[in-house]
Short mmCIF file of C-alpha atoms and ligand atoms in Angstrom, two decimals:
data_model
loop_
_atom_site.label_atom_id
_atom_site.label_comp_id
_atom_site.label_asym_id
_atom_site.label_seq_id
_atom_site.Cartn_x
_atom_site.Cartn_y
_atom_site.Cartn_z
CA ARG A 27 104.06 73.60 66.19
CA ASP A 28 105.48 70.45 67.04
CA ALA A 29 108.75 72.28 68.18
CA GLN A 30 106.87 75.00 70.73
CA GLU A 31 104.81 71.09 71.83
CA SER A 32 107.70 69.07 72.35
CA ARG A 33 109.53 71.44 73.73
CA GLY A 34 106.10 72.30 76.61
CA LEU A 35 105.09 75.51 78.11
CA GLY A 36 106.75 75.42 81.07
CA ASP A 37 110.18 75.30 79.31
CA VAL A 38 109.28 78.15 76.99
CA TYR A 39 108.50 80.91 78.82
CA LYS A 40 110.71 80.01 81.56
CA ARG A 41 113.94 81.42 80.77
CA GLN A 42 114.97 82.71 77.55
CA PRO A 43 119.19 82.80 76.89
CA LEU A 44 120.68 85.92 76.70
CA THR A 45 122.21 86.84 73.46
CA GLU A 46 125.78 88.19 74.44
CA ASN A 47 125.32 91.56 73.63
CA ALA A 48 121.91 90.90 76.42
CA GLN A 49 124.78 89.80 79.51
CA LEU A 50 124.49 92.12 82.18
CA LYS A 51 127.10 94.68 81.89
CA ASP A 52 130.09 94.58 84.74
CA PRO A 53 128.99 98.15 86.92
CA GLU A 54 132.72 99.04 88.10
CA LEU A 55 133.48 98.84 84.83
CA THR A 56 130.82 100.64 82.73
CA ILE A 57 129.40 103.26 84.86
CA ILE A 58 131.07 106.77 84.31
CA GLN A 59 130.30 108.09 88.26
CA GLY A 60 128.77 111.34 88.20
CA PRO A 61 127.62 114.39 91.06
CA GLU A 62 124.82 111.78 91.37
CA GLY A 63 126.11 108.53 90.76
CA PRO A 64 126.63 106.90 87.71
CA GLN A 65 125.19 108.73 84.32
CA MET A 66 124.35 107.11 81.35
CA ASN A 67 124.90 108.79 78.08
CA HIS A 68 121.24 108.39 76.57
CA ALA A 69 122.14 111.48 73.14
CA ASN A 70 119.48 109.29 71.21
CA SER A 71 116.42 109.18 73.41
CA LYS A 72 117.11 112.93 73.57
CA SER A 73 116.97 113.91 69.49
CA LEU A 74 114.05 112.08 69.40
CA PHE A 75 112.50 113.29 72.52
CA ASP A 76 112.84 116.44 70.46
CA ALA A 77 111.83 115.67 67.30
CA ALA A 78 109.17 113.82 69.12
CA GLN A 79 107.48 116.75 70.50
CA LYS A 80 107.68 118.32 67.30
CA VAL A 81 105.10 116.27 66.14
CA ILE A 82 103.04 114.73 69.50
CA PRO A 83 101.89 116.59 72.42
CA GLY A 84 104.42 116.56 74.35
CA GLY A 85 106.52 114.12 72.93
CA VAL A 86 104.03 111.18 74.67
CA ASN A 87 101.17 109.00 73.21
CA SER A 88 100.12 108.97 76.88
CA PRO A 89 101.38 111.20 79.83
CA VAL A 90 102.93 108.92 81.85
CA ARG A 91 105.77 108.10 79.89
CA ALA A 92 107.04 111.47 80.46
CA PHE A 93 109.37 112.16 82.89
CA ARG A 94 107.39 115.46 84.22
CA SER A 95 107.03 113.62 88.27
CA VAL A 96 111.17 113.25 87.84
CA GLY A 97 112.13 115.75 85.52
CA GLY A 98 114.78 115.21 82.76
CA ASN A 99 113.77 113.50 79.47
CA PRO A 100 111.85 110.44 79.26
CA LEU A 101 113.62 107.13 77.42
CA PHE A 102 113.31 105.76 73.75
CA PHE A 103 113.15 102.30 73.13
CA LYS A 104 114.64 100.10 70.91
CA GLY A 105 113.87 96.15 71.90
CA GLY A 106 112.74 94.41 74.85
CA GLU A 107 114.34 90.97 75.68
CA GLY A 108 113.38 88.70 78.87
CA ALA A 109 113.59 90.73 81.48
CA TYR A 110 115.29 93.25 80.23
CA LEU A 111 114.23 96.34 77.63
CA ILE A 112 117.03 98.06 75.03
CA ASP A 113 116.58 101.61 74.96
CA ALA A 114 117.81 104.30 71.60
CA ASP A 115 121.90 104.17 72.96
CA ASP A 116 121.99 100.26 73.61
CA ASN A 117 121.87 100.33 77.04
CA ARG A 118 119.90 97.87 79.25
CA TYR A 119 117.37 97.69 82.06
CA VAL A 120 115.98 95.61 84.06
CA ASP A 121 112.66 96.15 83.46
CA TYR A 122 109.43 96.51 86.01
CA VAL A 123 107.57 97.61 83.85
CA GLY A 124 106.30 95.27 82.14
CA ALA A 125 104.81 97.91 78.89
CA TRP A 126 102.43 98.96 82.38
CA GLY A 127 101.38 95.59 83.64
CA PRO A 128 100.98 93.40 80.53
CA LEU A 129 104.19 91.18 79.55
CA ILE A 130 104.10 89.17 82.68
CA LEU A 131 105.77 86.67 80.12
CA GLY A 132 108.65 88.86 80.12
CA HIS A 133 109.37 90.68 76.23
CA GLY A 134 109.03 89.17 73.21
CA SER A 135 107.82 85.84 74.77
CA PRO A 136 108.08 82.84 71.98
CA LEU A 137 105.02 81.48 72.97
CA VAL A 138 103.31 85.00 72.14
CA VAL A 139 105.17 85.27 69.13
CA ASP A 140 104.62 82.32 68.11
CA ALA A 141 100.83 82.55 68.75
CA LEU A 142 101.54 85.51 66.46
CA ARG A 143 102.91 84.48 64.18
CA ASN A 144 100.41 82.20 63.41
CA GLN A 145 97.40 84.10 63.58
CA LEU A 146 99.60 86.68 60.89
CA ASP A 147 99.90 83.43 59.12
CA GLN A 148 95.88 83.43 57.76
CA GLY A 149 94.75 87.20 58.43
CA ILE A 150 95.13 89.90 60.51
CA GLY A 151 91.73 90.98 61.06
CA TYR A 152 87.93 89.82 59.46
CA GLY A 153 85.67 92.21 61.85
CA ALA A 154 83.15 89.29 61.80
CA SER A 155 83.40 86.01 64.48
CA THR A 156 85.88 83.59 65.21
CA GLU A 157 86.00 80.50 67.09
CA ALA A 158 89.73 81.98 69.18
CA GLU A 159 86.98 84.28 70.25
CA ILE A 160 85.04 81.41 72.16
CA THR A 161 88.26 79.82 73.02
CA ILE A 162 88.97 82.90 74.97
CA ALA A 163 85.84 83.82 76.30
CA THR A 164 85.56 80.60 77.91
CA LYS A 165 89.17 79.89 79.25
CA ILE A 166 88.02 83.77 80.60
CA VAL A 167 85.14 82.30 82.69
CA ASP A 168 86.81 79.45 83.65
CA ILE A 169 88.96 81.33 84.79
CA VAL A 170 87.00 84.05 86.36
CA PRO A 171 84.28 82.74 88.86
CA SER A 172 82.16 85.67 89.13
CA ILE A 173 82.11 86.34 85.13
CA GLU A 174 79.90 84.25 83.30
CA LYS A 175 79.75 85.91 80.27
CA VAL A 176 82.42 87.90 78.53
CA ARG A 177 82.82 90.92 76.21
CA LEU A 178 86.06 91.93 74.42
CA THR A 179 87.27 96.24 74.37
CA THR A 180 89.98 97.27 72.67
CA SER A 181 91.85 98.25 75.75
CA GLY A 182 90.63 99.07 79.91
CA THR A 183 89.08 102.17 79.54
CA GLU A 184 86.66 101.03 77.33
CA ALA A 185 86.21 98.36 79.66
CA THR A 186 85.39 100.25 83.08
CA MET A 187 82.79 103.06 80.25
CA SER A 188 81.08 100.14 79.18
CA ALA A 189 80.60 98.10 82.89
CA ILE A 190 78.89 100.98 84.05
CA ARG A 191 76.34 102.41 80.93
CA VAL A 192 75.55 98.28 81.51
CA ALA A 193 75.31 98.89 85.43
CA ARG A 194 73.14 101.94 84.56
CA GLY A 195 71.04 100.71 82.43
CA TYR A 196 69.94 97.16 84.45
CA THR A 197 69.28 99.14 87.47
CA GLY A 198 68.34 102.30 86.06
CA ARG A 199 70.25 104.63 87.81
CA ASP A 200 72.42 106.72 87.26
CA ALA A 201 74.99 107.40 90.81
CA ILE A 202 77.83 106.26 90.73
CA VAL A 203 80.64 105.57 93.02
CA LYS A 204 84.30 105.37 92.37
CA PHE A 205 87.04 105.52 94.88
CA GLU A 206 90.05 108.18 95.88
CA GLY A 207 93.25 107.51 93.79
CA CYS A 208 91.68 104.72 91.72
CA TYR A 209 92.09 104.32 88.17
CA HIS A 210 89.45 103.45 85.15
CA GLY A 211 91.26 104.50 82.65
CA HIS A 212 90.13 108.08 81.16
CA ALA A 213 86.55 107.95 80.28
CA ASP A 214 84.68 111.23 81.52
CA GLY A 215 82.66 110.40 84.20
CA LEU A 216 85.73 108.79 85.82
CA LEU A 217 88.49 111.06 85.39
CA VAL A 218 87.43 112.57 89.10
CA LYS A 219 90.12 112.10 91.83
CA ALA A 220 91.84 109.62 89.99
CA GLY A 221 95.01 107.41 90.04
CA SER A 222 97.95 107.20 87.60
CA GLY A 223 99.21 109.63 85.26
CA ALA A 224 96.42 112.21 86.82
CA LEU A 225 97.95 111.83 89.85
CA THR A 226 101.43 113.31 88.81
CA LEU A 227 99.29 116.01 86.79
CA GLY A 228 98.45 117.41 90.21
CA GLU A 229 94.77 118.01 88.89
CA PRO A 230 93.26 114.96 89.72
CA ASP A 231 90.11 116.61 87.11
CA SER A 232 90.43 117.16 83.59
CA LEU A 233 89.24 120.19 81.43
CA GLY A 234 86.54 119.42 78.78
CA VAL A 235 84.66 116.65 81.58
CA PRO A 236 81.37 118.78 81.39
CA LYS A 237 80.72 118.70 85.70
CA ALA A 238 77.48 117.57 84.28
CA TYR A 239 79.35 114.25 83.99
CA THR A 240 81.06 114.41 87.42
CA ASP A 241 77.97 115.52 89.46
CA LEU A 242 76.76 111.61 88.50
CA THR A 243 80.04 110.60 90.26
CA HIS A 244 81.21 110.57 93.93
CA VAL A 245 84.20 109.66 95.49
CA LEU A 246 84.61 107.88 98.92
CA PRO A 247 88.58 107.83 100.74
CA TYR A 248 89.78 104.02 99.42
CA ASN A 249 89.96 101.37 102.23
CA ASP A 250 87.83 103.34 104.42
CA ALA A 251 84.50 100.70 105.10
CA GLN A 252 82.82 103.40 107.79
CA ALA A 253 82.74 106.47 105.08
CA VAL A 254 81.12 103.33 102.30
CA GLU A 255 78.40 102.78 105.05
CA ASP A 256 77.64 106.72 105.52
CA PHE A 257 77.18 107.15 102.42
CA PHE A 258 75.09 103.90 101.10
CA ALA A 259 73.29 104.63 104.52
CA LYS A 260 72.11 107.86 102.80
CA HIS A 261 72.91 107.34 98.97
CA GLY A 262 72.33 103.45 98.42
CA ASP A 263 69.43 103.43 96.84
CA SER A 264 69.97 105.56 94.20
CA ILE A 265 73.72 103.98 93.17
CA ALA A 266 73.54 102.47 89.88
CA CYS A 267 77.51 101.09 90.58
CA LEU A 268 80.48 100.90 92.82
CA ILE A 269 83.67 100.76 90.55
CA VAL A 270 86.71 99.42 92.49
CA GLU A 271 89.84 97.96 91.76
CA PRO A 272 90.40 95.74 94.08
CA ILE A 273 93.77 96.40 95.07
CA ALA A 274 94.73 100.03 94.85
CA GLY A 275 97.43 100.02 91.72
CA ASN A 276 97.57 103.65 90.62
CA MET A 277 97.96 105.38 92.94
CA ASN A 278 101.38 103.34 93.90
CA LEU A 279 99.90 99.60 95.83
CA VAL A 280 96.99 99.66 98.52
CA PRO A 281 96.04 96.22 99.37
CA PRO A 282 92.64 96.37 100.68
CA VAL A 283 92.53 96.17 104.28
CA PRO A 284 90.80 93.80 105.98
CA GLY A 285 87.03 94.02 105.58
CA PHE A 286 87.16 96.75 103.57
CA LEU A 287 85.64 94.45 99.94
CA GLU A 288 83.58 92.43 101.79
CA THR A 289 81.72 95.71 103.69
CA LEU A 290 81.18 96.70 99.94
CA ARG A 291 79.30 93.85 99.08
CA ALA A 292 77.78 93.66 101.52
CA VAL A 293 75.99 97.10 100.87
CA CYS A 294 75.55 96.51 97.25
CA ASP A 295 73.63 94.04 98.22
CA LYS A 296 71.38 95.81 100.62
CA HIS A 297 70.72 98.62 97.69
CA GLY A 298 71.15 96.23 94.95
CA THR A 299 74.19 98.15 93.81
CA VAL A 300 75.96 96.54 90.98
CA LEU A 301 79.81 95.68 92.18
CA ILE A 302 82.42 96.06 89.27
CA PHE A 303 85.69 95.60 89.96
CA ASP A 304 87.71 96.28 88.11
CA GLU A 305 90.77 94.00 87.81
CA VAL A 306 92.68 95.33 84.87
CA MET A 307 95.34 95.58 86.46
CA THR A 308 95.34 92.76 89.15
CA GLY A 309 93.66 90.34 86.35
CA PHE A 310 95.48 86.79 85.90
CA ARG A 311 98.02 89.19 87.87
CA VAL A 312 98.41 89.12 91.59
CA ALA A 313 97.32 85.62 91.11
CA ARG A 314 95.17 83.28 87.87
CA GLY A 315 91.85 84.17 88.97
CA GLY A 316 92.46 87.86 90.12
CA ALA A 317 92.22 89.82 93.73
CA GLN A 318 88.73 88.28 93.88
CA GLU A 319 90.84 84.87 93.75
CA VAL A 320 93.21 86.31 96.72
CA TYR A 321 90.19 88.14 99.10
CA GLY A 322 87.17 85.98 98.32
CA VAL A 323 85.17 88.74 97.60
CA THR A 324 82.79 88.10 94.23
CA PRO A 325 81.78 91.18 92.40
CA ASP A 326 79.24 91.26 90.23
CA MET A 327 81.24 92.67 86.90
CA THR A 328 84.53 92.59 86.01
CA CYS A 329 86.51 94.30 83.81
CA LEU A 330 90.25 92.73 82.54
CA GLY A 331 92.51 94.07 80.19
CA LYS A 332 96.59 94.20 80.12
CA VAL A 333 97.62 90.94 80.80
CA ILE A 334 95.39 89.09 78.52
CA GLY A 335 96.09 91.21 75.52
CA GLY A 336 99.85 89.55 76.08
CA GLY A 337 100.78 93.27 75.77
CA LEU A 338 98.73 93.61 72.71
CA PRO A 339 94.97 95.99 72.80
CA VAL A 340 92.81 94.49 74.46
CA GLY A 341 90.29 95.76 77.28
CA ALA A 342 87.27 92.73 78.77
CA PHE A 343 84.32 93.27 80.76
CA GLY A 344 81.86 90.42 82.27
CA GLY A 345 80.15 89.17 85.04
CA ARG A 346 76.53 87.65 86.08
CA THR A 347 74.29 86.95 82.88
CA ASP A 348 71.45 88.82 84.04
CA ILE A 349 73.71 91.82 84.17
CA MET A 350 76.07 91.07 80.85
CA ASN A 351 72.59 89.82 78.55
CA MET A 352 71.25 93.97 79.27
CA ILE A 353 73.95 94.43 76.30
CA ALA A 354 73.53 94.62 72.27
CA PRO A 355 72.14 92.79 70.76
CA LEU A 356 70.59 91.42 73.21
CA GLY A 357 69.21 94.14 75.52
CA ALA A 358 68.88 97.82 74.86
CA VAL A 359 72.40 98.35 76.55
CA TYR A 360 74.77 99.84 73.42
CA GLN A 361 78.43 99.29 73.02
CA ALA A 362 80.18 97.73 70.08
CA GLY A 363 83.98 97.93 68.91
CA THR A 364 85.16 97.71 65.27
CA LEU A 365 88.50 95.74 66.41
CA SER A 366 87.09 94.24 69.00
CA GLY A 367 88.39 90.36 69.31
CA SER A 368 90.93 91.51 67.42
CA PRO A 369 92.71 88.33 66.28
CA LEU A 370 95.69 89.29 67.00
CA ALA A 371 95.05 90.71 70.50
CA VAL A 372 92.85 87.48 70.83
CA ALA A 373 95.59 84.70 69.90
CA ALA A 374 98.18 86.16 72.59
CA GLY A 375 95.60 86.59 75.06
CA ILE A 376 95.33 82.47 74.43
CA CYS A 377 98.73 82.16 75.23
CA MET A 378 98.46 84.38 77.55
CA LEU A 379 95.98 82.49 79.74
CA ASP A 380 97.61 78.92 78.88
CA ALA A 381 100.84 80.40 80.57
CA ILE A 382 99.59 81.31 83.56
CA SER A 383 97.81 78.22 84.45
CA GLN A 384 100.49 76.47 84.48
CA PRO A 385 101.21 74.98 88.09
CA GLY A 386 103.03 76.65 90.55
CA PHE A 387 103.34 80.25 87.53
CA TYR A 388 101.79 83.05 90.67
CA GLU A 389 103.93 80.57 93.38
CA ASP A 390 107.09 81.04 91.72
CA LEU A 391 106.29 85.20 90.36
CA GLY A 392 105.33 85.54 94.39
CA ALA A 393 108.16 84.40 95.74
CA ARG A 394 110.46 86.80 93.28
CA ALA A 395 108.67 89.83 94.01
CA GLU A 396 108.62 89.21 97.56
CA GLN A 397 112.60 88.16 97.32
CA LEU A 398 112.98 91.72 96.19
CA MET A 399 110.88 93.61 98.32
CA THR A 400 112.84 91.94 101.11
CA GLY A 401 116.19 92.95 99.30
CA LEU A 402 114.79 96.31 98.63
CA LYS A 403 114.37 97.01 101.93
CA ALA A 404 117.46 95.36 103.55
CA CYS A 405 119.38 98.25 101.25
CA ALA A 406 117.60 100.32 102.71
CA ALA A 407 117.73 99.72 105.82
CA ALA A 408 121.48 99.94 105.60
CA ALA A 409 121.35 102.97 104.21
CA GLY A 410 119.13 104.83 107.17
CA ILE A 411 116.48 105.57 104.21
CA PRO A 412 112.82 105.28 105.23
CA PHE A 413 111.22 102.92 103.11
CA THR A 414 108.34 100.09 102.60
CA THR A 415 107.01 97.93 100.51
CA ASN A 416 103.45 96.39 99.16
CA GLN A 417 103.27 93.89 97.30
CA VAL A 418 100.60 91.11 95.87
CA GLY A 419 101.18 88.45 94.03
CA GLY A 420 103.13 89.47 90.51
CA MET A 421 102.76 93.55 91.80
CA PHE A 422 104.62 95.71 93.88
CA GLY A 423 104.29 99.49 95.38
CA CYS A 424 107.63 100.83 97.18
CA PHE A 425 107.42 104.28 99.27
CA PHE A 426 109.85 106.07 100.74
CA SER A 427 107.58 106.60 103.99
CA GLU A 428 108.15 106.57 107.57
CA GLU A 429 104.91 104.51 108.09
CA ASP A 430 105.41 100.69 108.65
CA THR A 431 102.78 99.64 106.69
CA VAL A 432 101.22 101.92 103.56
CA THR A 433 97.39 101.52 103.86
CA ASN A 434 95.56 104.34 102.44
CA PHE A 435 95.65 107.41 99.62
CA ALA A 436 97.08 110.09 102.20
CA GLN A 437 99.93 108.15 103.50
CA VAL A 438 101.11 107.79 99.91
CA MET A 439 100.77 111.86 99.22
CA ALA A 440 103.03 112.08 101.81
CA CYS A 441 105.94 109.99 100.47
CA ASN A 442 109.52 111.30 100.14
CA SER A 443 108.76 112.86 96.68
CA ASP A 444 112.16 114.07 96.42
CA HIS A 445 114.13 110.71 97.12
CA PHE A 446 112.16 109.03 94.95
CA GLN A 447 112.74 111.39 92.33
CA ARG A 448 116.23 111.01 93.09
CA TYR A 449 116.17 107.13 93.88
CA PHE A 450 114.14 106.16 89.62
CA HIS A 451 117.66 108.46 88.67
CA LEU A 452 120.17 106.07 90.83
CA MET A 453 117.74 103.19 89.49
CA LEU A 454 118.06 104.13 85.73
CA ASP A 455 122.06 104.52 86.09
CA GLY A 456 122.08 101.73 87.36
CA GLY A 457 120.68 99.64 84.88
CA VAL A 458 117.52 99.62 86.20
CA TYR A 459 113.99 100.86 84.96
CA LEU A 460 111.44 101.58 86.64
CA ALA A 461 107.60 103.16 86.80
CA PRO A 462 108.64 107.42 85.88
CA SER A 463 105.78 107.79 88.90
CA ALA A 464 105.97 107.84 91.88
CA PHE A 465 101.75 106.77 91.87
CA GLU A 466 102.80 103.30 89.73
CA ALA A 467 102.56 100.11 91.12
CA GLY A 468 106.06 97.95 89.85
CA PHE A 469 105.86 94.47 87.87
CA ILE A 470 107.68 91.15 87.42
CA SER A 471 107.80 89.09 85.31
CA ILE A 472 108.82 85.14 85.24
CA VAL A 473 111.30 85.81 83.34
CA HIS A 474 112.96 87.89 85.75
CA GLY A 475 115.92 85.43 87.86
CA ASP A 476 118.47 85.62 90.06
CA ALA A 477 121.14 87.18 87.95
CA GLU A 478 118.38 90.36 87.33
CA LEU A 479 117.39 90.45 91.10
CA ALA A 480 120.92 90.83 91.92
CA ALA A 481 121.61 93.21 89.54
CA THR A 482 118.32 95.51 90.46
CA LEU A 483 119.43 95.11 94.25
CA ALA A 484 122.93 95.87 93.57
CA ALA A 485 121.96 99.18 91.54
CA ALA A 486 119.48 99.36 94.98
CA GLU A 487 122.40 99.59 97.51
CA ASN A 488 124.28 102.00 95.74
CA ALA A 489 120.99 104.19 94.95
CA PHE A 490 120.50 104.06 98.31
CA ALA A 491 123.94 105.25 99.55
CA ALA A 492 124.26 107.81 97.44
CA LEU A 493 120.38 108.67 99.17
CA ALA A 494 121.73 109.07 102.66
CA SER A 495 124.63 110.25 101.75
C1 PLP B 522 95.47 101.16 83.27
C2 PLP B 522 94.01 100.71 83.37
C3 PLP B 522 93.11 100.77 83.07
C4 PLP B 522 92.92 102.14 81.21
O1 PLP B 522 92.93 100.47 80.86
P1 PLP B 522 93.83 101.29 79.37
O2 PLP B 522 93.89 99.46 78.27
O3 PLP B 522 94.97 101.94 79.76
O4 PLP B 522 92.22 102.09 78.93
C5 PLP B 522 91.74 100.86 83.57
N1 PLP B 522 91.72 100.68 85.14
C6 PLP B 522 93.20 100.25 85.46
C7 PLP B 522 93.08 99.87 86.86
C8 PLP B 522 93.46 99.95 84.79
O5 PLP B 522 95.24 99.44 85.87
#
């Protein structure tokens, strides 16, 4: 503890010394040129995948981990260190998945690991209240001004599901509105035109979801303020809540166009509809106070997840006191969880929130992401490949698109998927791990430094050249 304090938070998360075998391999020396560029050995991953498929459906515990949309076999990993992932065959990759967002401090951050060790010494869980839950709730309330009260869950799915139940209880209305390409977890009523893994399956609706549930879910086009106004003019008074990713991060990355979030706020005010920002991905990722801080639009409720758990299973939802007081045991909306507020998850969360609160954290993170996007666009331009990017803070999106800017779902769907698939594998073979889907946002961490960015751009230069040839 003393050592941790004397080093100071900034030093601890800033830069981890790489172990000797973590040094970047010289791509010239270690990569064998294959038909489509360099090829790595993935024999162990392959046999693990074979074994996994016998006992786990599709070999994976979440569909987007499978390489269905890029082809080939998913990699199995055995380690993570700072900005790097190590696969089962000892290949090292600069990681831009970051466990799908949580690892904003990189892999194995000593801060988080120390916090977890300290908690482990005192027990794993009690199924009863702890002081640390007050600490994390207070920090969330301080950091996200629209949240006056907050409840913890074990996943983002539970956070959105519960927030919607509360909004329905609060308004006494059943119908809800979501947007095409937005993903809010896998609860029944939300699996309509959803993003993320649901998009890669090419079937936005899931079997097993009763039509009666999704009949209550209205879907509107993202970034189309007129469509929202038209819909609410007709049906607004029957809508319990409007849930939105304030920056869409599950159809690749599509930021809101100017005025879009403001329109959502205005129609919700007018019709007594609860405005829910699903900031499971964007919370503590695009800015300390999330997308609502970036765009200055205040929701009634906010859902959180990913970064607040530091890699442990956690979610949260919060909002105005009068709305949150509807929840049991205060109110009649039931919501619960055996592991909610797990001491381990809370310990990790508290140290995440402290780390991201260091001055300059988001300036630094955003600058790295921007540097990466500028570099990638230059590589693509040099090779003559149509390519554009979006970026907000520590998240980014890359598009094989002829468009200058990508602002809607149709443009995302029109991107060149063949280019993406080949690019994905070329980058993988160049030592860069990207999300195995064209519909996922990319994430950078605070320990992605100059060496990692340079290695990424070197791999990209080769990849774009291969695409062009
Ligand atoms: C990841 C995500 C969820 C679901 O969170 P889980 O922890 O996977 O259940 C919900 N909403 C958004 C915006 C997400 O990115």
